[in-house]
PDB file of C-alpha atoms in Angstrom:
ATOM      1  CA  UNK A   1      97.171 -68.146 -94.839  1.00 65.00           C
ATOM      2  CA  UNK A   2      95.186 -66.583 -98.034  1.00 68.00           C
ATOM      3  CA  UNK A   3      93.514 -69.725 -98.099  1.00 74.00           C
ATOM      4  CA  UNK A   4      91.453 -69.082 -95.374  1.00 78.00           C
ATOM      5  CA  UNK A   5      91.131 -65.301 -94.892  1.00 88.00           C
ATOM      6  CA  UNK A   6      88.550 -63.302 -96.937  1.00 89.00           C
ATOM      7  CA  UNK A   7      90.887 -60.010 -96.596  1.00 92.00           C
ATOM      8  CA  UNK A   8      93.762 -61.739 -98.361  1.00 92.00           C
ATOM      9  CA  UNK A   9      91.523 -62.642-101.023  1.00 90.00           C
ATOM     10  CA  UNK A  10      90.076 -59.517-101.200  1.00 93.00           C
ATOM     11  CA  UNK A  11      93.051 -57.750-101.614  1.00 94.00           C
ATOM     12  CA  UNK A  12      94.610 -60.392-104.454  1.00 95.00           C
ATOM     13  CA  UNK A  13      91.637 -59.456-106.462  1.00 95.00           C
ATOM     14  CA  UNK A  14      92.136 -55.484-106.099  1.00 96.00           C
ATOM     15  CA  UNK A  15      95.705 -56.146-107.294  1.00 97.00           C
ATOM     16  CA  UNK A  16      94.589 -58.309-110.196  1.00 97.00           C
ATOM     17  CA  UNK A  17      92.057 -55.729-111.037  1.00 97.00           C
ATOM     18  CA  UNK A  18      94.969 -52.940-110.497  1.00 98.00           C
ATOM     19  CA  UNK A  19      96.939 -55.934-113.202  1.00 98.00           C
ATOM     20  CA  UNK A  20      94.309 -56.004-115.848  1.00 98.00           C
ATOM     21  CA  UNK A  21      93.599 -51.838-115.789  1.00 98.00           C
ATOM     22  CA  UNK A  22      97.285 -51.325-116.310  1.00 98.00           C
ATOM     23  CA  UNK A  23      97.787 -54.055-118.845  1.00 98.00           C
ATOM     24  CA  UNK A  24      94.585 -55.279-120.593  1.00 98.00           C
ATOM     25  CA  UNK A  25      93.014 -52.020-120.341  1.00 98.00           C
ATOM     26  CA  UNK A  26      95.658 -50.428-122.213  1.00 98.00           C
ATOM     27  CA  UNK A  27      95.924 -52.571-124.770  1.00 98.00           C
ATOM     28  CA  UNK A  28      99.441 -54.036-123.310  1.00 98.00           C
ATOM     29  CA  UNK A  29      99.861 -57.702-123.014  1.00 97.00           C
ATOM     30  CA  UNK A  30     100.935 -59.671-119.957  1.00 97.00           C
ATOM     31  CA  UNK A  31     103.506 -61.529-121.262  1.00 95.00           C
ATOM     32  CA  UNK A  32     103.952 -65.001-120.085  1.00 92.00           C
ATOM     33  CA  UNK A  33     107.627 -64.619-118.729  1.00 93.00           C
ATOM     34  CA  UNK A  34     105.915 -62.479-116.399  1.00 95.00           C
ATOM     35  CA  UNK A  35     102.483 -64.155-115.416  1.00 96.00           C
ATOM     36  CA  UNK A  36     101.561 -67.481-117.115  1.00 97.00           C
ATOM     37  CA  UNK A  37      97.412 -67.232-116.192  1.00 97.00           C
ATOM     38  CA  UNK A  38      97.568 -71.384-117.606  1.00 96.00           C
ATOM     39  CA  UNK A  39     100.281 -72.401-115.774  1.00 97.00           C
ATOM     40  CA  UNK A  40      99.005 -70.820-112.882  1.00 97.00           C
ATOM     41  CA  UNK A  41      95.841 -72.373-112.448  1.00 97.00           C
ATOM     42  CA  UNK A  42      97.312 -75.761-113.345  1.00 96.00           C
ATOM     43  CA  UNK A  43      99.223 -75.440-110.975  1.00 96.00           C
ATOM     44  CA  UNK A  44      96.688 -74.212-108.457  1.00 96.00           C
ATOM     45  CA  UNK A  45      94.249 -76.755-109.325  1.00 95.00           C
ATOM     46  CA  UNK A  46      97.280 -79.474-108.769  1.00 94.00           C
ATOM     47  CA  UNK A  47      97.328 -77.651-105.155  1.00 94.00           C
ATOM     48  CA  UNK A  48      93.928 -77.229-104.122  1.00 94.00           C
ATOM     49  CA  UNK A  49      94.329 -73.603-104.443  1.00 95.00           C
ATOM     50  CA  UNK A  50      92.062 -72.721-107.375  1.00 96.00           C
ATOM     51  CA  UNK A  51      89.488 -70.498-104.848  1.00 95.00           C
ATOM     52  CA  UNK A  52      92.424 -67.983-105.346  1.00 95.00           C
ATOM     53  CA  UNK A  53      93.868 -68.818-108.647  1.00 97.00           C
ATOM     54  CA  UNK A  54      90.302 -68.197-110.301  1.00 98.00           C
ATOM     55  CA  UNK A  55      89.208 -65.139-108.952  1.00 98.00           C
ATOM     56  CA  UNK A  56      92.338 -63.584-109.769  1.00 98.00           C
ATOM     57  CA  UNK A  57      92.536 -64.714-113.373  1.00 98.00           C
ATOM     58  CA  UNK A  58      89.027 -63.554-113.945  1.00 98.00           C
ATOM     59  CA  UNK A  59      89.150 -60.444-112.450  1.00 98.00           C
ATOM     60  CA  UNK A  60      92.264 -59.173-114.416  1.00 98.00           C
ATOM     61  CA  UNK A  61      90.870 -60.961-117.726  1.00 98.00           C
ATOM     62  CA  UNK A  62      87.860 -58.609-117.223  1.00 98.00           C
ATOM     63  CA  UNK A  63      89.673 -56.004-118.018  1.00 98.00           C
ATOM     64  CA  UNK A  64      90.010 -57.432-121.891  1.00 98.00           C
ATOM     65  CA  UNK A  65      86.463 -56.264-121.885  1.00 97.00           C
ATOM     66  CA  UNK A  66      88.082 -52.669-122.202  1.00 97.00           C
ATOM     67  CA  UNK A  67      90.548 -53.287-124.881  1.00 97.00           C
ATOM     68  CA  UNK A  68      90.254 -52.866-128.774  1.00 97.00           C
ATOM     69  CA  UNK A  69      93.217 -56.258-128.583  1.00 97.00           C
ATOM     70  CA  UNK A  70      92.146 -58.354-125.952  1.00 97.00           C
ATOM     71  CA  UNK A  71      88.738 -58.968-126.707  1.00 96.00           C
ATOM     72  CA  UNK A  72      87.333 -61.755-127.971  1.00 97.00           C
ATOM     73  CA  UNK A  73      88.140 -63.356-130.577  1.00 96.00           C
ATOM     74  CA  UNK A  74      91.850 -62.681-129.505  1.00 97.00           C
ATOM     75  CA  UNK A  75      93.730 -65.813-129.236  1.00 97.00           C
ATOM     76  CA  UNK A  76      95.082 -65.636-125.537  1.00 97.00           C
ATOM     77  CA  UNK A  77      91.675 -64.601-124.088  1.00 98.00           C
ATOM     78  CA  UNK A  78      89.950 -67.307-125.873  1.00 98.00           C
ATOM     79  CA  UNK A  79      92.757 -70.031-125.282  1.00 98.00           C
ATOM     80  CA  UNK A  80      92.680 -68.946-121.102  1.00 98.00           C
ATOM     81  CA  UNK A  81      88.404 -68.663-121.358  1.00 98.00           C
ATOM     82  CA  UNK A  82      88.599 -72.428-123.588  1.00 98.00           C
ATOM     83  CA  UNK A  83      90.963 -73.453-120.055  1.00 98.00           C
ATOM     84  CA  UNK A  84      88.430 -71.672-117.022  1.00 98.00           C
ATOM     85  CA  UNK A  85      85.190 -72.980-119.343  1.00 98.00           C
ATOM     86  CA  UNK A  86      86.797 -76.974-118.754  1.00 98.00           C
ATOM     87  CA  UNK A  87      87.267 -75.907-114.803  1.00 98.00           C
ATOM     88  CA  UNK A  88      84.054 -74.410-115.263  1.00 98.00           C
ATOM     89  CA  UNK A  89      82.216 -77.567-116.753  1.00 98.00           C
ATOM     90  CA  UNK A  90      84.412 -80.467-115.569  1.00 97.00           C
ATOM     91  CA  UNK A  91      85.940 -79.560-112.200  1.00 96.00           C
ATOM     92  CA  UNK A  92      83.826 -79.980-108.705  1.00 95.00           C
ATOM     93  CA  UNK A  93      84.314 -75.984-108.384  1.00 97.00           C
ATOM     94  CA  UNK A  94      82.642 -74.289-105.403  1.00 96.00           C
ATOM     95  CA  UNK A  95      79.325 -72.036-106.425  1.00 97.00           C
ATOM     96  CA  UNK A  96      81.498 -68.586-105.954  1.00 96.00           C
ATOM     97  CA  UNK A  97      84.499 -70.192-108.306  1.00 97.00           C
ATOM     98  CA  UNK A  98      81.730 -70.411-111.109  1.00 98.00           C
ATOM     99  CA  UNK A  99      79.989 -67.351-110.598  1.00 98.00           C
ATOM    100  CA  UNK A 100      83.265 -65.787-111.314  1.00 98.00           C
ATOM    101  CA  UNK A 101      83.842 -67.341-114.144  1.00 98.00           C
ATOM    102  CA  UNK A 102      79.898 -66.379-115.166  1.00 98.00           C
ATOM    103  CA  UNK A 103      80.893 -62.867-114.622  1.00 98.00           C
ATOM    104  CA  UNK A 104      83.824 -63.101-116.323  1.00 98.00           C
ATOM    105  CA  UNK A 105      82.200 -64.149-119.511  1.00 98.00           C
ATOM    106  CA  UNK A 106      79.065 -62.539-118.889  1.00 98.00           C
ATOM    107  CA  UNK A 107      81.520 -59.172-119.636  1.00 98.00           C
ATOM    108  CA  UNK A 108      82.906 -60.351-122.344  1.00 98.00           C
ATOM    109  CA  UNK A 109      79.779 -60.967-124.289  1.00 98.00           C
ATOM    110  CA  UNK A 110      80.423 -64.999-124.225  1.00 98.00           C
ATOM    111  CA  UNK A 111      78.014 -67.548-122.998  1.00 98.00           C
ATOM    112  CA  UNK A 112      80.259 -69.535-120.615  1.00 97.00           C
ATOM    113  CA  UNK A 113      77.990 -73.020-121.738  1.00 97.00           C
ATOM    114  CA  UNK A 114      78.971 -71.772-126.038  1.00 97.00           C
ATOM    115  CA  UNK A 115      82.652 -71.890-124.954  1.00 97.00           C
ATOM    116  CA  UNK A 116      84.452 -74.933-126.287  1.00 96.00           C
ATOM    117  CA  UNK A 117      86.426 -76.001-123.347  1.00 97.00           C
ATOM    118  CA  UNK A 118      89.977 -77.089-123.009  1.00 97.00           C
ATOM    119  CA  UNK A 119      91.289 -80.758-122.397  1.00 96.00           C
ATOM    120  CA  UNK A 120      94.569 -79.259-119.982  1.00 95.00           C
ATOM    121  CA  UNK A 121      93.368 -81.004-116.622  1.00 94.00           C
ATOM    122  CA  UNK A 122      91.243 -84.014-118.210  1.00 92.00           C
ATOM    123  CA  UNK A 123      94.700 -84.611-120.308  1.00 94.00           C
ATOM    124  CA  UNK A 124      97.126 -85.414-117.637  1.00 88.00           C
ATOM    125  CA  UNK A 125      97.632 -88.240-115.730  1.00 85.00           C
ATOM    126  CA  UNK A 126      96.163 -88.654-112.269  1.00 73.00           C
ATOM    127  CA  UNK A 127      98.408 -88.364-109.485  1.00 62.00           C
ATOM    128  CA  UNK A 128      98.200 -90.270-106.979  1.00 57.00           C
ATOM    129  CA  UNK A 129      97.948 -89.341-103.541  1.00 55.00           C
ATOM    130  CA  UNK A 130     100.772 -90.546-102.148  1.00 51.00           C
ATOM    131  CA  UNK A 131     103.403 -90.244-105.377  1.00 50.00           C
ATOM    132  CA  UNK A 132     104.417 -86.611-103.599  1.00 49.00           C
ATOM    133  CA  UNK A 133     104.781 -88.337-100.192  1.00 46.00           C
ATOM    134  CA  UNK A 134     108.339 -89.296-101.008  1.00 46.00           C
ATOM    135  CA  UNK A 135     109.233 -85.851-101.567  1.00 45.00           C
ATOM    136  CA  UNK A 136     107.957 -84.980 -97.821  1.00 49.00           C
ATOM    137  CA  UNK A 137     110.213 -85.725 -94.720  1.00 52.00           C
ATOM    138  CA  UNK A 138     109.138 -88.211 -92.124  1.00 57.00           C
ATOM    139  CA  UNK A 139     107.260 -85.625 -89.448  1.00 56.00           C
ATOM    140  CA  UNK A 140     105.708 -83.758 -92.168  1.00 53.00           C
ATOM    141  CA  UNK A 141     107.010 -80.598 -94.648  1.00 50.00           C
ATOM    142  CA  UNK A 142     108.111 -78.348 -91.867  1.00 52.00           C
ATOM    143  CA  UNK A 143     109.679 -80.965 -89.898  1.00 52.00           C
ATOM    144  CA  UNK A 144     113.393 -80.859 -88.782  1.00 51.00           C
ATOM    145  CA  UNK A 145     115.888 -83.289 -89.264  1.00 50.00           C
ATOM    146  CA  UNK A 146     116.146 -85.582 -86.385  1.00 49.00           C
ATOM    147  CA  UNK A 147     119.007 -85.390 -84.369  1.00 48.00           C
ATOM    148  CA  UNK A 148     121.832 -88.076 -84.528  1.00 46.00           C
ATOM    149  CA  UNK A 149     122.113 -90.899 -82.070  1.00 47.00           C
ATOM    150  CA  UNK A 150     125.700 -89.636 -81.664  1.00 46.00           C
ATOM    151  CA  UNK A 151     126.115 -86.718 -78.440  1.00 48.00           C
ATOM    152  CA  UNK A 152     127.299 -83.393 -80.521  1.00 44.00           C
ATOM    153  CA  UNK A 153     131.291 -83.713 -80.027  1.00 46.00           C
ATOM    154  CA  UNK A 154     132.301 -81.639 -76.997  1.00 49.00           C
ATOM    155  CA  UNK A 155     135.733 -79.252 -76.885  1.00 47.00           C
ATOM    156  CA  UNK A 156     137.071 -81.463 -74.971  1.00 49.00           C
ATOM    157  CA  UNK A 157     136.230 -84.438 -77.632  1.00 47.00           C
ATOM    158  CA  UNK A 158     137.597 -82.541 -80.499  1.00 48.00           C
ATOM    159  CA  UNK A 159     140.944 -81.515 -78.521  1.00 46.00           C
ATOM    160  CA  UNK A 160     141.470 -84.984 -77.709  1.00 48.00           C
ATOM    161  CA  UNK A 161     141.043 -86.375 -81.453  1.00 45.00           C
ATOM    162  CA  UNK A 162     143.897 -83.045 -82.494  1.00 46.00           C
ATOM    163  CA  UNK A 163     145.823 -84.659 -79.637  1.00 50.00           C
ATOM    164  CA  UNK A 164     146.097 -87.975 -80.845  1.00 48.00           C
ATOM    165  CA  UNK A 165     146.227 -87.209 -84.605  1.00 49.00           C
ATOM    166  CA  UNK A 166     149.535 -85.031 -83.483  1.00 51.00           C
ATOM    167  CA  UNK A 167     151.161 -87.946 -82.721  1.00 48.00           C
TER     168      UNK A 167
END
């Protein structure tokens, strides 16, 4: 899984850097039908997944560094740096989660601690633990559905049943 190889992450952040030189770097936006960077590391931070959400959000917001739009005070790079500086400051992020972030910010001329951060994750209510159990069957998510009691009906079974339905 990209969770636990280095070469998948590795390559995610080449193709977010390939993202923000084709987009940012041009002065073209990334419009959120296409990629939603917030909803993204909501959702990745829901998922435990935020040691690939992050690097990829910072490495193609680095990219603003290059534009004569995107760079700060533009309202969608501050809004998405206001969102990584509360990861940044109020999440239990790993040291190489906030470095990126530091580099991030450290190209975009903005002290990551001067950053007024969000209230996205703080905002919503806690989940608990086992509130997504329900939605998982009884073996686990790749589990199969257990066979029936019942023996599968034989064709012999079914040309009895045709039988005595004909008369």
């Amino acid at each position: 899984s990209t969770m636990d190889s280095p070469q998948e992450r590795t390559s995610r952040k080449n193709l977010a850097g390939w993202l923000g030189s084709l987009t940012l770097a041009r002065n073209k936006p990334i419009l959120h039908l296409n990629l939603s960077f917030k909803d993204l590391l909501v959702e990745a931070n829901d998922t435990q997944r935020l040691i690939i959400a992050i690097p990829f959000t910072c490495k193609v917001l680095v990219h603003a560094a290059k534009s004569k739009i995107f760079q700060p005070p533009n309202p969608w790079l501050m809004e998405l740096l206001g969102f990584l500086a509360e990861l940044y400051h109020f999440m239990e992020l790993k040291l190489n989660q906030k470095f990126e972030i530091e580099v991030l910010c450290k190209e975009l001329n903005v002290d990551v601690n001067k950053l007024e951060p969000l209230d996205v994750i703080r905002s919503r209510p806690m989940l608990h633990e086992n509130s997504m159990l329900q939605y998982i069957p009884e073996g686990g998510p790749d589990s199969r559905p257990r066979p029936s009691s019942k023996p599968f009906p034989t064709w012999a079974t079914c040309c009895r049943s045709r039988q005595l339905l004909a008369t």
